[in-house]
């Protein structure tokens, strides 16, 4: 009879916790160029909640680069204080470490509930930021 013991290395594996609905102070921890299922270019941003009961939770958001969807990326760039008027050369590495306030909603996507960024806003002086 075969052994039922399995050796597994969980070093570096993070727990996934879905951020609750509502406002969260976040830091951008990753920004990458990817292609959508339809083959369109998009920037995928990973936000990490920096305070409160959801601290450490991550929210992933897609920012399509099609003309009719650029308003969404512009809102993010305004919230983190980056240039977004006229033609802009965007260095994705410079997004990492930026902080803002996001409004999270939950939506069903392909049979699963996921956290989605409804809106990005600049942090106000009254918003505590913890690193």
Coordinates of C-alpha atoms in Angstrom, one line a residue:
X1 CA 0.0 0.0 0.0
X2 CA 1.3 3.4 -0.9
X3 CA 2.3 6.0 1.7
X4 CA -0.3 8.7 2.4
X5 CA 2.4 11.1 3.6
X6 CA 3.2 14.1 1.4
X7 CA 6.0 16.6 1.9
X8 CA 5.0 20.1 1.0
X9 CA 7.1 23.3 1.2
X10 CA 4.9 26.4 1.9
X11 CA 7.9 28.7 2.2
X12 CA 6.9 32.1 0.6
X13 CA 3.3 31.0 0.0
X14 CA 0.9 33.8 1.1
X15 CA -2.7 33.3 2.3
X16 CA -5.3 34.8 0.1
X17 CA -7.8 37.0 1.9
X18 CA -10.5 38.9 -0.1
X19 CA -10.8 42.5 1.0
X20 CA -14.2 43.4 2.4
X21 CA -16.4 45.8 0.7
X22 CA -15.9 49.5 1.6
X23 CA -13.0 52.0 1.6
X24 CA -9.4 50.9 2.1
X25 CA -6.1 52.6 2.3
X26 CA -3.8 50.7 -0.1
X27 CA -0.3 50.6 -1.5
X28 CA 0.4 49.4 -5.0
X29 CA 2.7 46.3 -4.8
X30 CA 2.8 45.3 -8.5
X31 CA 1.9 46.7 -11.9
X32 CA 2.3 44.5 -15.0
X33 CA 1.4 44.7 -18.7
X34 CA -0.7 41.7 -19.7
X35 CA -3.2 40.8 -22.4
X36 CA -6.9 40.4 -21.8
X37 CA -8.8 37.2 -22.9
X38 CA -9.7 39.2 -26.0
X39 CA -6.1 40.0 -26.8
X40 CA -6.2 43.6 -25.7
X41 CA -3.4 45.3 -23.8
X42 CA -4.0 46.1 -20.1
X43 CA -2.2 47.0 -17.0
X44 CA -2.9 44.7 -14.0
X45 CA -2.4 46.4 -10.7
X46 CA -2.1 44.6 -7.3
X47 CA -3.1 46.7 -4.3
X48 CA -2.4 45.7 -0.7
X49 CA -4.5 47.0 2.1
X50 CA -2.2 48.7 4.6
X51 CA -4.5 49.2 7.7
X52 CA -7.6 48.0 9.5
X53 CA -9.0 44.5 9.9
X54 CA -8.2 43.7 6.2
X55 CA -4.5 44.7 6.5
X56 CA -2.5 42.5 4.1
X57 CA -5.5 41.6 1.8
X58 CA -4.8 42.1 -1.9
X59 CA -7.1 43.5 -4.6
X60 CA -6.2 42.9 -8.3
X61 CA -7.6 45.3 -10.9
X62 CA -7.3 45.4 -14.6
X63 CA -6.8 48.7 -16.4
X64 CA -7.5 48.3 -20.2
X65 CA -5.6 50.5 -22.6
X66 CA -8.4 50.9 -25.1
X67 CA -9.5 54.5 -25.7
X68 CA -13.0 54.0 -24.3
X69 CA -11.6 52.6 -21.0
X70 CA -8.6 55.0 -20.3
X71 CA -10.8 57.0 -17.9
X72 CA -10.3 54.2 -15.4
X73 CA -6.5 54.4 -15.6
X74 CA -6.6 58.2 -15.5
X75 CA -8.6 58.0 -12.2
X76 CA -5.9 55.8 -10.7
X77 CA -3.1 58.0 -11.8
X78 CA -4.8 61.1 -10.4
X79 CA -5.3 59.3 -7.1
X80 CA -1.6 58.5 -6.8
X81 CA -0.5 61.9 -8.0
X82 CA 1.0 60.9 -11.4
X83 CA 0.8 62.9 -14.6
X84 CA -2.1 61.9 -16.8
X85 CA -2.8 64.8 -19.2
X86 CA -1.9 64.6 -22.9
X87 CA 0.5 62.0 -24.1
X88 CA 2.3 60.2 -21.2
X89 CA 5.1 57.7 -21.1
X90 CA 4.1 55.5 -18.1
X91 CA 6.8 53.7 -16.2
X92 CA 5.0 50.9 -14.4
X93 CA 7.8 50.5 -11.8
X94 CA 7.0 54.0 -10.6
X95 CA 3.4 53.0 -9.7
X96 CA 4.8 50.5 -7.1
X97 CA 4.8 51.9 -3.6
X98 CA 2.2 54.6 -4.4
X99 CA -0.7 54.9 -2.0
X100 CA -4.3 55.8 -2.4
X101 CA -7.8 55.1 -1.1
X102 CA -9.9 52.6 -3.0
X103 CA -13.6 51.7 -2.8
X104 CA -14.0 47.9 -3.0
X105 CA -17.2 46.2 -4.1
X106 CA -17.8 42.4 -4.5
X107 CA -19.0 41.0 -7.8
X108 CA -19.6 37.5 -9.2
X109 CA -17.2 36.6 -12.0
X110 CA -17.3 33.1 -13.6
X111 CA -19.1 31.7 -10.6
X112 CA -16.8 33.2 -7.9
X113 CA -17.0 36.3 -5.8
X114 CA -14.1 38.7 -6.2
X115 CA -13.1 42.1 -4.9
X116 CA -13.2 44.8 -7.5
X117 CA -12.0 48.4 -7.3
X118 CA -15.1 50.7 -7.8
X119 CA -13.1 54.0 -7.4
X120 CA -9.7 55.3 -6.6
X121 CA -9.2 58.6 -4.6
X122 CA -6.3 60.6 -3.3
X123 CA -5.5 60.1 0.4
X124 CA -6.7 63.0 2.5
X125 CA -4.5 64.4 5.3
X126 CA -7.0 62.8 7.7
X127 CA -6.5 59.3 6.2
X128 CA -4.0 57.4 8.3
X129 CA -1.4 55.6 6.3
X130 CA 0.6 52.7 7.7
X131 CA 3.4 51.0 5.9

